[in-house]
XYZ file of C-alpha atoms in Angstrom:
324
model
C 33.956 6.426 8.022
C 32.510 8.428 5.940
C 28.882 8.925 6.713
C 25.573 10.766 5.545
C 24.403 12.742 8.190
C 22.067 15.835 9.633
C 21.132 17.521 12.511
C 17.236 18.719 11.384
C 14.733 17.962 9.490
C 14.086 19.795 6.179
C 14.796 18.958 2.521
C 17.991 16.840 0.791
C 19.855 20.167 1.751
C 19.867 19.616 5.498
C 22.536 16.675 4.444
C 25.979 16.673 4.522
C 28.782 14.021 4.320
C 30.948 13.628 7.764
C 33.556 11.551 9.233
C 32.385 9.855 11.840
C 33.727 7.076 13.991
C 33.640 3.168 12.626
C 30.706 1.265 14.754
C 31.702 -0.368 17.897
C 31.098 -4.106 17.489
C 29.021 -5.780 20.646
C 28.350 -9.498 21.272
C 25.593 -10.388 19.153
C 26.901 -7.655 16.293
C 27.709 -7.787 12.584
C 29.557 -5.093 11.221
C 29.425 -4.684 7.588
C 31.373 -2.586 4.764
C 28.879 -0.884 2.941
C 29.151 -1.701 -1.196
C 25.532 -0.491 -1.744
C 22.581 0.998 -0.525
C 19.212 1.913 -2.190
C 16.769 4.719 -1.633
C 12.901 3.952 -0.357
C 10.305 6.650 -0.148
C 10.531 6.391 3.843
C 14.082 8.063 3.459
C 11.542 11.269 2.349
C 9.377 11.185 5.559
C 12.596 10.402 7.944
C 14.398 13.120 6.235
C 11.300 16.052 6.516
C 9.379 14.519 9.210
C 6.113 15.499 8.118
C 4.239 12.859 9.683
C 3.751 13.097 14.034
C 4.190 9.477 13.847
C 7.811 9.938 12.357
C 8.487 12.466 14.994
C 7.336 10.445 17.884
C 9.486 7.857 16.811
C 12.749 9.591 15.822
C 12.604 13.060 17.635
C 9.720 15.434 18.192
C 11.821 18.853 17.469
C 15.146 17.712 16.083
C 15.995 13.585 14.487
C 17.614 11.712 17.211
C 19.019 9.400 14.357
C 21.401 11.731 12.226
C 21.705 9.058 9.474
C 19.239 7.780 6.712
C 18.914 4.753 4.768
C 17.697 1.074 5.565
C 18.776 -0.962 2.815
C 22.246 -2.149 2.578
C 24.507 -4.814 0.929
C 28.137 -5.647 1.574
C 31.153 -7.568 3.056
C 31.115 -8.359 7.047
C 34.013 -7.250 8.428
C 33.516 -8.173 11.674
C 31.322 -10.196 14.255
C 30.667 -10.299 17.757
C 31.725 -13.389 20.036
C 27.970 -14.672 19.927
C 27.663 -14.461 16.382
C 27.432 -17.818 14.517
C 25.982 -17.613 11.304
C 28.266 -15.172 9.810
C 31.694 -14.811 9.520
C 34.149 -12.548 8.102
C 34.256 -11.858 4.417
C 30.519 -13.190 3.628
C 28.581 -11.030 1.489
C 25.484 -9.828 2.778
C 22.283 -8.064 2.659
C 20.349 -6.652 4.970
C 17.743 -3.940 6.362
C 18.384 -1.272 9.153
C 14.752 0.395 9.777
C 14.774 -1.291 13.238
C 18.392 -0.679 13.796
C 18.990 2.877 13.789
C 18.986 3.870 9.868
C 21.819 4.590 8.670
C 22.749 2.703 5.572
C 24.012 5.689 3.921
C 27.506 5.561 4.766
C 30.876 3.117 4.650
C 29.988 0.642 7.518
C 26.603 -0.284 9.355
C 26.478 -2.234 12.718
C 24.048 -4.005 13.903
C 22.525 -7.372 15.404
C 23.055 -10.556 13.161
C 19.312 -10.785 12.597
C 19.395 -7.482 10.425
C 21.472 -9.599 7.717
C 21.038 -12.436 5.534
C 23.810 -14.138 2.861
C 23.075 -12.132 -0.066
C 21.969 -14.481 -2.964
C 25.132 -15.646 -5.360
C 23.872 -14.030 -8.218
C 23.238 -10.725 -7.599
C 25.476 -7.884 -7.292
C 25.962 -5.662 -4.366
C 24.074 -3.322 -6.086
C 21.291 -5.320 -7.158
C 20.955 -6.820 -3.661
C 20.411 -3.572 -1.918
C 17.401 -3.148 -3.490
C 15.593 -5.978 -2.175
C 15.283 -6.013 1.560
C 12.996 -3.403 2.008
C 10.956 -2.970 -1.342
C 10.790 -6.909 -2.057
C 9.566 -7.699 1.401
C 6.977 -5.183 1.535
C 5.874 -6.411 -1.963
C 5.380 -9.966 -0.588
C 4.036 -9.033 2.607
C 1.270 -7.090 0.959
C 0.687 -9.567 -1.444
C 0.118 -12.544 0.539
C -0.649 -11.243 4.060
C -4.484 -11.228 4.070
C -5.133 -13.896 1.699
C -3.542 -16.649 -0.972
C -2.845 -15.187 -4.763
C -4.261 -18.626 -6.518
C -3.405 -18.898 -10.112
C -5.837 -16.825 -12.286
C -6.719 -14.203 -9.775
C -6.723 -10.801 -11.400
C -4.025 -8.586 -9.225
C -4.110 -4.728 -9.904
C -0.804 -3.188 -8.710
C -1.206 0.890 -8.268
C 2.163 2.046 -8.645
C 3.962 -0.595 -10.336
C 6.836 1.194 -11.705
C 8.475 2.568 -8.694
C 10.111 1.507 -5.534
C 8.164 -1.800 -4.489
C 5.647 -1.887 -7.578
C 8.271 -3.863 -10.123
C 8.896 -6.528 -7.302
C 5.029 -6.593 -6.472
C 4.459 -7.554 -10.359
C 7.056 -10.318 -10.755
C 5.861 -11.752 -7.679
C 2.298 -11.859 -8.562
C 3.108 -13.603 -11.990
C 4.931 -16.139 -10.126
C 1.920 -16.812 -7.847
C -0.036 -17.466 -11.381
C -1.648 -14.098 -11.051
C -2.986 -11.924 -14.116
C -1.521 -8.817 -13.501
C -2.512 -5.410 -14.207
C -0.031 -1.977 -13.058
C -1.129 0.878 -13.272
C 1.469 3.942 -13.369
C 2.366 7.060 -15.284
C 2.828 7.063 -19.224
C 7.260 6.826 -18.599
C 7.076 3.837 -16.681
C 4.364 1.419 -18.468
C 7.321 0.266 -21.112
C 9.523 -0.882 -18.392
C 6.252 -2.681 -16.446
C 5.280 -4.793 -19.398
C 8.813 -5.830 -19.707
C 8.725 -7.457 -16.066
C 5.606 -9.427 -16.966
C 2.726 -7.007 -16.390
C -0.308 -8.509 -18.564
C -1.745 -5.256 -18.854
C -0.863 -1.655 -18.005
C -2.921 1.657 -17.565
C -1.602 4.941 -17.700
C -3.287 6.887 -14.491
C -2.966 10.386 -16.507
C -5.048 9.297 -19.328
C -7.494 6.573 -17.814
C -9.856 6.637 -14.397
C -8.573 3.207 -13.269
C -11.582 2.635 -11.234
C -13.848 4.236 -13.489
C -13.322 1.955 -16.496
C -15.032 -0.726 -15.127
C -13.016 -3.694 -14.860
C -13.101 -5.658 -11.125
C -10.036 -7.439 -9.382
C -9.245 -10.118 -6.775
C -6.723 -8.237 -5.129
C -5.182 -4.686 -5.537
C -2.342 -3.729 -3.764
C -1.936 0.504 -3.647
C 1.440 1.236 -3.185
C 0.744 4.876 -3.579
C -2.495 5.791 -2.407
C -3.398 8.957 -3.686
C -7.685 8.177 -3.334
C -10.020 6.638 -0.613
C -11.062 3.150 0.064
C -14.123 3.896 -0.400
C -13.478 4.713 -4.263
C -10.899 1.631 -4.567
C -13.473 -0.668 -3.408
C -15.862 -0.289 -6.170
C -12.925 -1.867 -8.571
C -13.056 -4.870 -5.922
C -14.926 -8.243 -7.011
C -17.196 -9.394 -4.408
C -14.937 -11.261 -2.197
C -11.874 -8.836 -3.176
C -9.190 -7.096 -1.044
C -7.499 -3.931 -1.191
C -4.332 -3.287 0.656
C -2.884 0.485 1.414
C 0.454 -0.115 1.240
C 1.995 3.710 1.257
C -0.012 6.578 1.669
C 0.181 10.116 3.422
C -0.817 10.362 7.218
C -4.668 11.367 6.534
C -5.346 8.509 4.140
C -3.757 6.053 6.572
C -5.995 7.742 9.465
C -8.582 7.335 7.359
C -7.928 3.765 5.928
C -7.414 2.446 9.579
C -10.880 3.777 10.904
C -12.925 2.645 7.188
C -10.559 -0.270 6.729
C -12.516 -2.410 9.911
C -15.712 -1.266 9.258
C -15.672 -1.647 5.244
C -14.665 -5.351 6.023
C -17.553 -5.885 8.401
C -20.227 -4.780 5.955
C -19.933 -7.027 3.020
C -17.376 -9.512 1.352
C -14.853 -6.851 -0.095
C -12.123 -6.232 2.304
C -9.918 -3.341 2.809
C -6.873 -2.558 5.091
C -3.833 -0.594 5.963
C -0.711 -2.607 5.778
C -0.021 -2.810 9.390
C 1.346 -5.892 9.465
C 4.471 -5.487 7.619
C 7.657 -7.157 9.005
C 10.875 -5.795 8.178
C 13.490 -7.958 6.836
C 11.415 -11.496 8.113
C 13.764 -14.061 7.457
C 11.398 -16.629 5.942
C 10.499 -13.730 3.598
C 13.641 -13.067 2.767
C 14.470 -16.726 1.969
C 11.560 -17.087 -0.254
C 12.614 -13.910 -1.725
C 16.517 -15.284 -2.432
C 15.075 -18.740 -3.885
C 12.548 -16.719 -6.619
C 15.897 -14.445 -7.263
C 18.326 -17.804 -8.007
C 15.200 -19.435 -9.786
C 15.437 -16.021 -12.374
C 11.333 -15.122 -11.176
C 12.608 -12.108 -9.417
C 14.861 -9.832 -10.611
C 15.663 -5.934 -9.370
C 15.262 -2.965 -11.824
C 17.561 -0.269 -11.296
C 17.148 3.412 -12.495
C 19.964 5.113 -11.419
C 23.406 5.007 -9.198
C 24.893 7.433 -7.311
C 27.849 7.672 -5.255
C 27.462 7.878 -1.406
C 28.634 12.038 -2.137
C 25.304 12.597 -3.813
C 22.709 11.597 -1.463
C 21.001 14.488 -1.577
C 21.113 14.849 -5.641
C 19.470 11.054 -5.543
C 16.616 11.862 -2.798
C 15.910 14.825 -5.024
C 15.425 12.474 -7.984
C 13.342 10.292 -5.667
C 11.019 13.189 -4.932
C 10.330 13.849 -8.289
C 8.486 10.299 -8.622
C 9.984 9.875 -11.824
C 12.270 6.776 -10.928
C 11.344 3.540 -12.918
C 12.348 1.208 -10.218
C 15.262 1.621 -7.214
C 17.497 4.262 -6.697
C 20.991 2.802 -5.724
C 23.894 4.279 -3.484
C 27.266 3.115 -4.293
C 29.877 3.045 -1.512
C-alpha cells in the first residue's frame, strides 16, 4: 500500500509517499480501505514535535510513529475472527489517535472500537471530517456544564477546524452563538448559523464588554485571566487548543481561578477520542440535518505536504480533506 511517512521531525518537506506492507489483521482488528482522511491541528504537532509532551509520547529524538493522520473514512476490507460489529463492505469512519496514527495511507488497521458505521447521508470526504473535530467540539461544549436554551456562547476560532462543528452543535442546544475569527471566514461562520460574528483583527473581543455563559477557545492565544473578564458571573471558559506555555499556565490557573469565584475556567483534559456515545449522538445530528461538515479544500494522498502547508497558514475555512 502507499502511505505518507517520515523518519524525523520537521516541516512538511520531511514527508514522503512510500510503499509499505498492508497491515496484518489481528483477532480484534478491522482493516479499512481508506477513501478519505482529514487534517487536524494535531498533525502539525506530531510533524514538528515542538512540544516536550509530544516527544515523550511518540519519540524524543525522532518519531517512533512514522505515519501521520487520525481522521479516516472508508470501507471494511477484512475483520478479525473476534469482531462481530462489522463485516466486509461496511462503510465506516474512525479515529486513529490512540492506534498509531497513519490515516494518510491506502489502508488502516485498528481494533474495532476505533471505528463506527458512517452516517449514510455523508460522502467519505464529509465523514472523514467528523471523528476528531466534531467530537472535540461536542465534548468541549458539554463536558463541564449543560448548555441551556438562551445561553450566550462564544466560539473563538469559529471558522477553522473544530469551530464550525462547535457553532452548529451549540445552536442545536439552543444557544445564542457568537463566532470569532478573521475577516475572510466570517461569511462562512454566519452561513452555518452563528447569530453574531466578531472579526478579531478589527475588534478586541474581550474589551467590547459583552459577557458569555460559555466560551470555547479553540485557538487560545490569550491568558485565562483575560478571558475570565468576558464571562458572566456563573460562566465557564474552556481552553481547547493552545501552545504548551498556555496549556501549562491554564493547568495551574484553571483550578485556582475556579475556586476563587463563581466563574470557572478549565483546560480540556477530559477529551476522549471517538467516544462511541458521542459519535452516535453526532451521527443522529447529521442524519437530522442539524450538523453538516464544512470542507475548504481537497488534496490527493500524494499532496499531503501541500495540504499541511495550507493548514499552517491558518486560512482554511473549515476542514482540509485528503482523498485516497
